[in-house]
Coordinates of C-alpha atoms and ligand atoms in Angstrom, one line a residue:
Chain D
M211 CA -24.4 7.4 -3.0
D212 CA -24.3 8.1 -6.7
T213 CA -27.5 8.4 -8.5
A214 CA -28.2 7.4 -12.1
S215 CA -29.2 10.9 -13.1
G216 CA -26.6 12.5 -10.9
S217 CA -24.2 14.9 -12.4
A218 CA -20.7 15.5 -11.1
A219 CA -21.0 19.2 -10.4
A220 CA -24.6 19.1 -9.1
T221 CA -24.4 16.0 -6.9
E222 CA -22.5 17.1 -3.8
L223 CA -21.9 14.0 -1.8
T224 CA -22.2 14.2 1.9
P225 CA -20.3 12.0 4.4
A226 CA -22.6 9.6 6.2
R227 CA -22.8 9.9 10.0
V228 CA -21.2 7.0 11.7
E229 CA -23.5 5.4 14.3
P230 CA -21.5 4.3 17.4
A231 CA -21.5 0.6 17.8
R232 CA -23.9 -0.4 20.5
A233 CA -22.6 -3.6 22.0
I234 CA -23.3 -5.0 25.4
A235 CA -22.6 -2.4 28.1
V236 CA -19.4 -4.1 29.4
P237 CA -16.1 -2.4 28.9
G238 CA -13.4 -4.1 26.8
W239 CA -10.9 -4.5 29.6
F240 CA -13.5 -6.7 31.5
Y241 CA -13.0 -9.4 28.9
S242 CA -9.2 -8.9 28.8
L243 CA -8.9 -9.4 32.5
A244 CA -11.2 -12.5 32.8
L245 CA -8.5 -15.1 31.8
P246 CA -5.7 -13.7 34.0
V247 CA -8.0 -13.6 37.0
V248 CA -9.1 -17.2 36.5
L249 CA -5.4 -18.3 36.1
I250 CA -4.3 -16.5 39.2
V251 CA -7.1 -17.9 41.3
A252 CA -6.2 -21.4 40.2
W253 CA -2.6 -20.8 40.9
Q254 CA -3.4 -19.5 44.4
L255 CA -5.6 -22.5 45.2
A256 CA -3.0 -24.9 43.9
T257 CA -0.1 -23.5 45.9
V258 CA -1.3 -21.8 49.1
G259 CA -0.5 -23.4 52.4
K260 CA 1.8 -26.0 50.8
T261 CA 5.1 -25.4 52.7
Y262 CA 7.3 -27.4 50.4
S263 CA 5.8 -26.1 47.1
L264 CA 8.6 -25.1 44.7
I265 CA 6.3 -22.5 43.3
P266 CA 5.1 -19.8 45.7
P267 CA 1.5 -18.7 45.7
P268 CA 0.6 -15.4 44.0
S269 CA 0.1 -13.7 47.4
T270 CA 3.8 -14.3 48.2
V271 CA 4.8 -13.1 44.8
V272 CA 2.8 -9.9 45.2
L273 CA 4.6 -9.1 48.4
T274 CA 8.0 -9.8 46.9
A275 CA 7.1 -7.7 43.8
W276 CA 6.1 -4.9 46.1
D277 CA 9.2 -5.2 48.2
Y278 CA 11.4 -5.4 45.0
A279 CA 9.8 -2.1 43.9
F280 CA 9.5 -0.2 47.1
G281 CA 11.3 -2.1 49.9
G282 CA 10.1 -2.2 53.5
I283 CA 9.0 -5.9 53.6
R284 CA 11.8 -8.3 53.2
N285 CA 14.8 -6.0 53.6
D286 CA 17.1 -8.2 51.5
T287 CA 19.6 -7.2 48.8
Y288 CA 16.8 -6.9 46.3
S289 CA 14.5 -4.7 48.3
G290 CA 13.7 -1.4 46.6
T291 CA 16.2 -2.1 43.8
F292 CA 13.6 -2.5 41.0
A293 CA 13.9 1.0 39.6
A294 CA 17.7 0.9 39.2
N295 CA 17.6 -2.5 37.7
A296 CA 14.8 -1.6 35.4
M297 CA 16.6 1.5 34.2
A298 CA 19.6 -0.6 33.4
S299 CA 17.5 -3.1 31.4
I300 CA 15.4 -0.5 29.6
T301 CA 18.6 1.2 28.5
R302 CA 20.0 -2.0 27.1
V303 CA 16.8 -3.0 25.4
F304 CA 16.4 0.3 23.6
A305 CA 20.1 0.5 22.8
G306 CA 20.2 -2.9 21.2
F307 CA 16.9 -2.3 19.5
F308 CA 18.0 1.1 18.2
V309 CA 21.4 -0.2 16.9
A310 CA 19.6 -3.0 15.1
M311 CA 17.0 -0.6 13.7
V312 CA 19.4 2.0 12.3
I313 CA 21.2 -0.8 10.4
A314 CA 18.3 -3.0 9.5
I315 CA 16.0 -0.4 8.0
P316 CA 18.4 1.3 5.6
L317 CA 19.9 -2.1 4.6
G318 CA 16.4 -3.4 4.1
L319 CA 15.5 -0.4 1.9
I320 CA 18.6 -1.1 -0.2
L321 CA 18.0 -4.8 -0.4
G322 CA 14.4 -4.3 -1.4
R323 CA 15.3 -2.0 -4.2
S324 CA 18.5 -3.5 -5.6
L325 CA 18.8 -6.9 -7.2
L326 CA 22.5 -6.7 -7.1
A327 CA 22.6 -5.9 -3.4
R328 CA 20.2 -8.9 -2.8
R329 CA 22.5 -11.2 -4.7
L330 CA 25.5 -10.0 -2.8
I331 CA 24.2 -9.9 0.7
D332 CA 21.0 -12.0 0.9
P333 CA 22.6 -15.5 0.9
T334 CA 24.9 -14.6 3.8
L335 CA 22.0 -13.2 5.8
Q336 CA 19.8 -16.2 5.1
F337 CA 22.6 -18.4 6.4
L338 CA 23.1 -16.4 9.6
R339 CA 19.4 -15.9 10.3
P340 CA 18.5 -19.4 11.8
I341 CA 21.4 -19.3 14.3
P342 CA 19.7 -18.7 17.7
V343 CA 20.8 -15.7 19.8
T344 CA 21.8 -18.1 22.6
A345 CA 24.4 -19.6 20.3
W346 CA 25.9 -16.2 19.8
L347 CA 26.3 -15.7 23.6
P348 CA 29.9 -17.1 23.9
L349 CA 31.1 -15.3 20.8
T350 CA 29.6 -12.0 21.8
M351 CA 31.3 -12.2 25.2
I352 CA 34.7 -12.8 23.5
L353 CA 34.1 -10.0 21.1
F354 CA 32.6 -7.4 23.5
G355 CA 33.8 -8.7 26.9
L356 CA 31.7 -9.2 30.0
G357 CA 29.2 -6.5 30.5
P358 CA 26.5 -4.3 28.9
P359 CA 28.1 -4.0 25.4
A360 CA 27.7 -7.8 24.9
T361 CA 24.1 -7.6 26.2
I362 CA 23.3 -4.8 23.8
A363 CA 25.0 -6.7 20.9
L364 CA 22.9 -9.8 21.6
I365 CA 19.7 -7.9 21.7
A366 CA 20.7 -6.1 18.5
L367 CA 21.5 -9.4 16.8
G368 CA 18.1 -10.9 17.7
T369 CA 16.0 -7.9 16.7
F370 CA 17.9 -7.2 13.5
F371 CA 16.4 -9.9 11.3
P372 CA 12.7 -9.2 11.8
M373 CA 13.2 -5.5 11.1
L374 CA 15.3 -6.3 8.1
L375 CA 13.0 -8.8 6.5
N376 CA 9.9 -6.7 7.1
T377 CA 11.6 -3.7 5.5
V378 CA 12.7 -5.7 2.5
D379 CA 9.2 -7.2 2.0
G380 CA 7.6 -3.8 2.4
V381 CA 9.7 -2.3 -0.3
R382 CA 9.4 -5.3 -2.7
L383 CA 5.7 -5.6 -2.4
V384 CA 5.0 -2.0 -3.2
E385 CA 2.3 -2.1 -5.9
P386 CA 3.9 -1.3 -9.3
R387 CA 0.6 0.5 -10.1
L388 CA 1.4 3.2 -7.5
I389 CA 4.8 3.8 -9.0
E390 CA 3.2 4.1 -12.4
A391 CA 0.6 6.5 -11.0
A392 CA 3.4 8.6 -9.5
E393 CA 5.3 8.6 -12.8
M394 CA 2.3 9.7 -14.9
L395 CA 1.7 12.5 -12.4
G396 CA 5.1 13.9 -13.0
T397 CA 7.2 12.6 -10.1
P398 CA 10.9 12.9 -10.9
K399 CA 12.6 9.5 -11.1
A400 CA 14.9 10.3 -8.2
A401 CA 11.9 11.2 -6.0
I402 CA 9.9 8.0 -6.5
F403 CA 11.7 6.3 -3.6
A404 CA 10.9 9.0 -1.1
R405 CA 7.4 9.9 -2.3
V406 CA 6.0 6.5 -3.1
I407 CA 8.1 3.5 -2.0
L408 CA 8.9 4.8 1.5
P409 CA 5.3 5.7 2.4
A410 CA 3.9 2.6 0.7
A411 CA 6.4 0.4 2.6
S412 CA 6.0 2.1 5.9
P413 CA 3.3 -0.1 7.4
S414 CA 5.5 -3.2 6.9
I415 CA 8.5 -1.4 8.2
F416 CA 6.5 -0.4 11.3
T417 CA 5.4 -4.0 11.8
G418 CA 9.1 -4.9 11.8
I419 CA 9.8 -2.3 14.4
R420 CA 7.1 -3.6 16.6
I421 CA 8.2 -7.2 16.3
G422 CA 11.8 -6.1 16.9
L423 CA 11.0 -4.2 20.0
G424 CA 8.9 -7.0 21.4
L425 CA 11.8 -9.4 20.7
A426 CA 14.2 -7.1 22.5
W427 CA 12.4 -7.7 25.7
V428 CA 12.2 -11.4 25.0
L429 CA 16.0 -11.4 24.6
L430 CA 16.6 -9.4 27.8
V431 CA 17.3 -12.4 30.1
V432 CA 19.6 -14.2 27.6
G433 CA 21.2 -10.8 26.9
E434 CA 21.9 -10.3 30.6
M435 CA 23.6 -13.7 30.9
T436 CA 26.8 -12.0 29.9
G437 CA 27.9 -11.4 33.5
V438 CA 26.3 -8.0 34.0
P439 CA 25.5 -7.5 37.7
T440 CA 22.4 -5.3 37.3
G441 CA 19.2 -5.5 35.2
L442 CA 15.9 -7.4 35.5
G443 CA 17.3 -10.4 33.5
A444 CA 20.4 -10.6 35.7
N445 CA 18.3 -10.4 38.8
I446 CA 16.2 -13.3 37.5
M447 CA 19.3 -15.4 36.9
D448 CA 20.7 -14.6 40.3
A449 CA 17.4 -15.3 42.0
R450 CA 17.2 -18.7 40.3
Q451 CA 20.6 -19.7 41.8
L452 CA 19.3 -18.6 45.3
S453 CA 16.1 -20.6 44.7
R454 CA 14.1 -17.3 45.1
T455 CA 11.3 -18.4 42.8
D456 CA 9.1 -15.6 44.1
L457 CA 11.7 -13.1 42.9
V458 CA 12.1 -14.9 39.6
I459 CA 8.3 -14.6 39.0
S460 CA 8.3 -10.9 40.1
G461 CA 11.0 -10.2 37.5
M462 CA 9.1 -12.0 34.8
I463 CA 6.0 -10.0 35.6
Y464 CA 7.9 -6.7 35.5
I465 CA 9.5 -7.6 32.2
G466 CA 6.1 -8.4 30.8
I467 CA 4.7 -5.1 32.0
L468 CA 7.6 -3.1 30.6
G469 CA 7.4 -4.9 27.3
F470 CA 3.7 -4.3 27.1
L471 CA 4.1 -0.6 27.9
S472 CA 6.8 -0.1 25.3
D473 CA 4.7 -1.9 22.7
R474 CA 1.7 0.4 23.5
I475 CA 3.9 3.5 23.1
V476 CA 5.2 2.3 19.7
M477 CA 1.6 1.4 18.7
L478 CA 0.4 4.9 19.6
I479 CA 3.2 6.5 17.6
G480 CA 2.4 4.2 14.7
R481 CA -1.3 4.9 14.9
R482 CA -0.5 8.6 14.5
A483 CA 2.0 8.3 11.8
L484 CA 0.1 5.7 9.8
W485 CA -3.4 7.1 10.4
W486 CA -4.2 6.5 6.7
N487 CA -3.7 2.8 7.1
P488 CA -6.8 1.0 8.4
N489 CA -4.8 -1.9 9.7
A490 CA -2.8 0.3 12.0
R491 CA -5.8 1.7 13.8
Chain U
M1177 CA 3.5 16.2 -39.2
L1178 CA 4.5 19.5 -37.7
A1179 CA 2.9 21.7 -40.4
E1180 CA -0.8 21.3 -39.4
P1181 CA -2.0 21.6 -35.8
A1182 CA -0.6 18.4 -34.2
A1183 CA -3.0 15.6 -33.6
A1184 CA -3.2 14.7 -29.9
V1185 CA -2.0 11.2 -30.5
T1186 CA -0.7 9.6 -33.7
T1187 CA 0.6 6.1 -34.1
T1188 CA 2.3 4.9 -37.3
R1189 CA 2.8 1.2 -38.1
L1190 CA 3.1 0.7 -34.3
D1191 CA 4.1 -2.9 -33.4
K1192 CA 4.5 -4.5 -30.0
T1193 CA 6.0 -7.8 -29.2
Y1194 CA 6.4 -8.9 -25.6
R1195 CA 9.3 -11.0 -24.8
S1196 CA 9.1 -12.9 -21.5
Q1197 CA 11.6 -15.4 -20.1
R1198 CA 10.3 -18.9 -19.4
R1199 CA 11.4 -20.9 -16.4
D1200 CA 13.9 -22.9 -18.4
G1201 CA 15.6 -19.7 -19.6
T1202 CA 14.2 -19.6 -23.1
F1203 CA 12.1 -16.7 -24.3
S1204 CA 8.5 -16.7 -25.4
E1205 CA 7.1 -13.9 -27.6
T1206 CA 3.7 -12.5 -27.7
H1207 CA 2.8 -10.4 -30.7
A1208 CA 0.4 -8.0 -28.9
L1209 CA 0.0 -5.2 -31.5
S1210 CA 0.5 -5.2 -35.2
N1211 CA 0.6 -2.3 -37.6
I1212 CA -1.6 0.1 -35.5
N1213 CA -2.2 3.4 -37.4
L1214 CA -4.4 5.6 -35.3
T1215 CA -4.8 9.4 -35.3
V1216 CA -6.7 11.0 -32.5
A1217 CA -7.6 14.7 -32.9
Q1218 CA -7.3 17.1 -30.0
G1219 CA -10.4 17.1 -27.9
E1220 CA -11.7 13.8 -29.4
F1221 CA -13.3 11.2 -27.2
I1222 CA -12.1 7.7 -28.5
C1223 CA -13.4 4.4 -27.1
I1224 CA -11.4 1.3 -27.8
I1225 CA -13.2 -2.1 -27.7
G1226 CA -12.2 -5.6 -28.6
A1227 CA -12.0 -9.1 -27.3
S1228 CA -10.0 -9.9 -24.2
G1229 CA -6.3 -10.0 -24.9
C1230 CA -6.5 -8.0 -28.2
G1231 CA -4.0 -5.5 -26.9
K1232 CA -6.2 -2.6 -25.7
S1233 CA -4.3 -2.2 -22.4
T1234 CA -1.0 -2.6 -24.3
L1235 CA -1.8 0.2 -26.7
L1236 CA -2.8 2.5 -23.8
R1237 CA 0.2 1.7 -21.8
I1238 CA 2.5 2.4 -24.7
V1239 CA 0.9 5.8 -25.1
A1240 CA 1.3 6.4 -21.4
G1241 CA 4.9 5.5 -21.6
F1242 CA 4.7 2.5 -19.2
E1243 CA 5.7 0.1 -22.1
T1244 CA 8.0 0.7 -25.0
L1245 CA 6.9 0.1 -28.6
S1246 CA 8.8 -2.5 -30.6
T1247 CA 8.7 -0.8 -34.0
G1248 CA 6.8 2.1 -35.5
E1249 CA 6.2 5.6 -34.2
L1250 CA 4.2 7.3 -31.5
Y1251 CA 3.6 11.0 -31.3
V1252 CA 1.7 12.9 -28.6
M1253 CA 1.0 16.5 -29.4
G1254 CA 3.6 16.2 -32.2
K1255 CA 6.4 14.9 -30.0
A1256 CA 7.6 11.4 -29.4
P1257 CA 7.4 10.9 -25.6
A1258 CA 10.2 9.4 -23.6
G1259 CA 8.6 7.5 -20.8
P1260 CA 5.6 8.5 -18.7
G1261 CA 4.8 12.1 -18.1
P1262 CA 2.2 14.5 -16.7
D1263 CA 1.0 15.4 -20.3
R1264 CA -0.6 11.9 -20.4
G1265 CA -2.8 11.2 -17.4
M1266 CA -3.9 7.6 -16.7
V1267 CA -7.0 6.5 -14.9
F1268 CA -6.6 2.9 -13.8
Q1269 CA -9.3 0.4 -13.3
D1270 CA -8.1 -0.2 -9.8
Y1271 CA -7.8 3.5 -9.0
A1272 CA -4.2 3.4 -7.8
L1273 CA -4.7 6.3 -5.4
F1274 CA -2.0 6.9 -2.9
P1275 CA -3.5 5.4 0.3
W1276 CA -1.3 7.6 2.6
L1277 CA -2.7 10.8 1.1
S1278 CA -6.1 12.3 1.7
V1279 CA -8.5 13.0 -1.1
A1280 CA -7.4 16.6 -1.3
Q1281 CA -3.7 15.6 -1.1
N1282 CA -4.1 13.0 -3.9
I1283 CA -5.6 15.7 -6.1
A1284 CA -2.8 18.1 -5.2
Y1285 CA -0.1 15.6 -5.8
G1286 CA 0.4 16.3 -9.5
P1287 CA 0.4 20.1 -9.3
R1288 CA 2.9 19.8 -6.4
Q1289 CA 5.3 17.7 -8.5
A1290 CA 5.0 20.4 -11.2
G1291 CA 6.4 22.8 -8.6
L1292 CA 3.4 25.2 -8.8
P1293 CA 3.2 27.8 -6.1
K1294 CA 1.2 26.8 -3.0
A1295 CA -1.7 29.1 -3.7
E1296 CA -2.1 27.7 -7.2
V1297 CA -2.0 24.1 -5.9
A1298 CA -4.7 24.9 -3.4
E1299 CA -6.9 26.6 -6.0
L1300 CA -6.6 23.7 -8.4
T1301 CA -7.3 21.2 -5.7
E1302 CA -10.5 23.1 -4.7
R1303 CA -11.6 23.4 -8.3
Y1304 CA -11.3 19.7 -9.1
L1305 CA -12.7 18.6 -5.7
D1306 CA -15.8 20.6 -6.7
M1307 CA -15.8 19.3 -10.3
V1308 CA -16.1 15.7 -9.0
G1309 CA -18.4 16.6 -6.2
L1310 CA -16.1 15.4 -3.3
R1311 CA -15.6 18.7 -1.4
K1312 CA -17.0 17.2 1.8
F1313 CA -14.7 14.2 1.5
R1314 CA -11.5 16.2 1.1
D1315 CA -9.9 14.9 4.3
R1316 CA -11.0 11.3 3.9
F1317 CA -8.4 8.6 3.0
P1318 CA -8.9 6.4 0.0
H1319 CA -9.8 3.3 2.0
E1320 CA -12.8 5.3 3.4
L1321 CA -14.3 5.8 0.0
S1322 CA -16.6 3.7 -2.2
G1323 CA -15.3 2.5 -5.6
G1324 CA -17.2 5.2 -7.4
M1325 CA -15.8 7.9 -5.2
K1326 CA -12.3 6.6 -5.5
Q1327 CA -12.6 6.7 -9.3
R1328 CA -13.8 10.3 -9.0
V1329 CA -10.7 11.2 -7.1
A1330 CA -8.5 9.4 -9.7
I1331 CA -10.1 11.4 -12.4
A1332 CA -9.7 14.7 -10.5
R1333 CA -6.1 13.8 -9.7
V1334 CA -5.4 13.5 -13.4
L1335 CA -7.4 16.6 -14.4
A1336 CA -5.5 18.7 -11.9
N1337 CA -2.4 18.1 -13.9
D1338 CA -4.0 19.5 -17.0
P1339 CA -2.8 16.7 -19.3
A1340 CA -3.1 16.9 -23.1
V1341 CA -4.4 13.3 -23.2
I1342 CA -6.4 11.3 -20.6
L1343 CA -6.0 7.6 -20.8
M1344 CA -8.6 5.4 -19.2
D1345 CA -8.3 1.6 -19.0
E1346 CA -11.8 0.2 -18.2
P1347 CA -12.1 2.9 -15.5
F1348 CA -15.7 1.9 -14.6
G1349 CA -15.3 -1.8 -15.1
A1350 CA -15.3 -2.6 -11.4
L1351 CA -18.3 -0.5 -10.6
D1352 CA -22.0 -1.3 -10.4
A1353 CA -24.4 -0.1 -13.1
I1354 CA -25.8 2.8 -11.2
T1355 CA -22.5 4.2 -10.1
R1356 CA -21.2 3.6 -13.6
N1357 CA -24.0 5.7 -15.1
G1358 CA -23.4 8.5 -12.7
L1359 CA -19.7 8.5 -13.6
Q1360 CA -20.3 8.4 -17.3
E1361 CA -22.5 11.5 -17.0
S1362 CA -19.8 13.2 -14.9
L1363 CA -17.1 12.3 -17.3
L1364 CA -19.0 13.7 -20.3
Q1365 CA -19.7 16.9 -18.4
I1366 CA -16.1 17.3 -17.5
W1367 CA -15.0 16.5 -21.0
E1368 CA -17.4 19.0 -22.5
K1369 CA -16.1 21.7 -20.1
A1370 CA -12.4 20.9 -20.4
R1371 CA -12.3 19.5 -23.9
K1372 CA -9.6 17.0 -23.2
T1373 CA -8.6 14.3 -25.5
I1374 CA -9.7 11.0 -24.1
L1375 CA -8.7 7.4 -24.9
F1376 CA -11.1 5.2 -23.1
I1377 CA -11.0 1.4 -23.1
T1378 CA -14.2 -0.5 -22.3
H1379 CA -15.7 -4.0 -22.6
S1380 CA -19.1 -2.5 -23.0
V1381 CA -20.4 -1.7 -26.5
D1382 CA -23.1 0.3 -24.8
E1383 CA -20.6 2.4 -23.0
A1384 CA -18.6 3.0 -26.1
V1385 CA -21.5 4.2 -28.2
Y1386 CA -22.8 6.3 -25.4
L1387 CA -19.5 8.1 -24.7
A1388 CA -17.3 8.2 -27.9
D1389 CA -16.9 10.5 -30.8
R1390 CA -15.3 7.5 -32.5
V1391 CA -15.2 3.8 -31.5
V1392 CA -12.1 1.9 -32.4
V1393 CA -12.3 -1.9 -32.7
L1394 CA -9.3 -4.1 -32.2
S1395 CA -9.1 -7.8 -33.2
P1396 CA -6.7 -10.2 -31.4
H1397 CA -3.7 -12.3 -32.1
P1398 CA -2.0 -10.1 -33.0
G1399 CA -3.9 -7.0 -32.1
R1400 CA -4.9 -5.1 -35.2
L1401 CA -7.1 -2.2 -35.9
K1402 CA -10.2 -3.8 -37.3
L1403 CA -12.8 -1.0 -37.6
E1404 CA -13.3 2.6 -36.8
V1405 CA -16.9 3.8 -36.3
P1406 CA -17.6 7.5 -35.9
V1407 CA -20.5 8.2 -33.6
T1408 CA -22.2 11.5 -34.7
L1409 CA -25.3 11.2 -32.5
A1410 CA -26.1 14.4 -30.6
R1411 CA -25.5 14.3 -26.8
P1412 CA -27.2 13.4 -24.5
R1413 CA -27.6 10.2 -26.4
D1414 CA -30.8 8.2 -26.3
I1415 CA -29.7 4.7 -25.7
A1416 CA -33.1 3.4 -26.8
S1417 CA -33.0 5.1 -30.2
V1418 CA -32.8 3.2 -33.5
E1419 CA -29.6 4.9 -34.5
F1420 CA -27.9 4.1 -31.2
N1421 CA -28.9 0.4 -31.6
Q1422 CA -27.8 0.3 -35.3
L1423 CA -24.3 1.4 -34.2
K1424 CA -24.3 -1.2 -31.4
R1425 CA -25.3 -3.8 -34.0
T1426 CA -22.4 -2.8 -36.2
L1427 CA -19.9 -3.0 -33.4
L1428 CA -21.2 -6.2 -31.9
D1429 CA -21.0 -7.8 -35.4
A1430 CA -17.4 -6.6 -35.6
I1431 CA -16.3 -8.2 -32.3
A1432 CA -18.6 -11.3 -32.5
P1433 CA -16.1 -13.6 -34.3
D1434 CA -13.3 -12.7 -31.9
I1435 CA -15.6 -13.3 -28.9
A1436 CA -16.6 -16.6 -30.3
V1437 CA -13.0 -17.7 -30.7
E1438 CA -12.4 -16.6 -27.2
A1439 CA -15.4 -18.5 -25.9
A1440 CA -14.3 -21.6 -27.8
A1441 CA -10.8 -21.3 -26.4
L1442 CA -12.2 -21.1 -22.9
A1443 CA -14.6 -24.0 -23.4
Ligands
ATP1990 N1 3.8 -7.7 -19.5 C1 3.4 -8.6 -20.4 N2 4.3 -9.6 -20.7 C2 4.0 -10.5 -21.7 N3 2.9 -10.5 -22.4 C3 1.9 -9.6 -22.1 C4 2.2 -8.6 -21.1 N4 1.1 -7.8 -21.0 C5 0.2 -8.3 -21.9 N5 0.7 -9.3 -22.6 C6 0.0 -10.1 -23.7 O1 -0.3 -9.2 -24.7 C7 -1.6 -9.5 -25.2 C8 -2.5 -8.3 -25.1 O2 -2.7 -8.0 -23.7 P1 -3.5 -6.7 -23.2 O3 -3.5 -6.7 -21.7 O4 -3.1 -5.5 -23.9 O5 -5.0 -7.1 -23.7 P2 -6.4 -6.4 -23.4 O6 -7.0 -6.1 -24.7 O7 -6.2 -5.2 -22.5 O8 -7.2 -7.5 -22.6 P3 -8.3 -7.3 -21.5 O9 -9.6 -6.9 -22.3 O10 -8.5 -8.7 -21.0 O11 -7.9 -6.3 -20.5 C9 -2.1 -10.7 -24.4 O12 -1.9 -11.8 -25.2 C10 -1.3 -10.7 -23.2 O13 -1.1 -12.0 -22.7
MG1991 MG1 -6.8 -4.7 -20.5

């Protein structure tokens, strides 16, 4: 780009045109679908026609999943109830995730910046962190009673730590150079946090949010073991007791799809907000 | 001090000792700079050379306000600075651009902090985008630029703040020879236009003699001012001329013993 004789004012650099990558003419989703298709075919071959198989073939699961969503096939208590149950679960997932986020991120920002706060709070957090969410189940039910508040509390507990730790790391690992650069460019001391530390830490904070939301879905089934009557996780636990494995698997698939979709939405938001960050694209 | 027009930078008996805590709680001290007396006139282009660890960066960082001095005095435009400020712009070897801001936003950052009106910020941004030849890259982000282009942005970002002194710590050290030559030319043109005071650290004796009005040699352990060599050759300088090479010889002889010690220590 630069030339040996080039002078600053005279050499106007021009952006290079980017050639589109010309790979094999097969769309990306083709590769993504190959493995699931193979697994489903193998599953079908292994289970179809075996009357006493504990695991139903995929064809049965597809029918149940359809019936769960739209009704009209099995006409049992679960027919056509997916939307209502999914709404209940989505509300709890996002409520728990949101509660955790509004506590974890500000707390993480403080812990990342203040040695005193770290000394005061960090040991306690490190002690609580390895306790699995399932172990909190009885205690949450005593504290919040049977029902959705306990579910939300469990999801919040489980998603809290990844968001907290990523925020703390993001803040602590801000390059000191960037702060120096901001200082020598005249940034007021009080504004360094908002103008440098926050944007510099934002990719890490965003990673925490993504992990947290993903975990919220993972925790849904445990979260709905608190005696809530509705929700995809509650349905799965009930279906297990009724030996309705087809329904269990349908619920699993739907949770997977919802978790995937919510991750995509967060990814899209992050990609827009963190457009400058090559790792977020 | 205040009577005559103030020098851009003055240090008097400046001393710096780093104190760092060891793992066992005791402290170790590094005497980085000793009795530095340096006066830099306004508009002067100073290059600082010396063996690794002789305190070049320390000196620059003290002037920038990133480090405190231990004893002695420092004046910038006749005043003792308290901490870093926009009157002393720093160009780092690793650029230190804000990765979340575009090229234009990086350049506009300083004027914005100064609270200039929008129109003026925009005008300054355009002027310095042009001065470093990056108009067409204005909306790119730092990670989309080559090292040489990043350093152009870093220079423009500092110039847009209209600092009294520009501090450059091996700014072209990470660049290849061709890019480096291009940037040296650009810097000289900018300097001749803007007549800024520049303190420029380099490892390259060639670069020092090519750029500087005066080359300052530091010697290590502790860092002392060993030699000051004025370079009066007319610009553009002919790097193949006899005079140019005589100056190089003088400077190389001055740092040779320190480099030899360094080499022996590494061996
Ligand atoms: N933050 C610090 N804490 C303790 N000692 C330091 C610190 N920074 C530098 N030193 C020491 O001070 C001395 C001078 O370091 P400085 O970085 O100024 O050297 P330099 O001339 O810039 O070297 P180089 O050419 O390798 O960049 C060295 O002995 C170094 O180990
Ligand atoms: Mg250095």
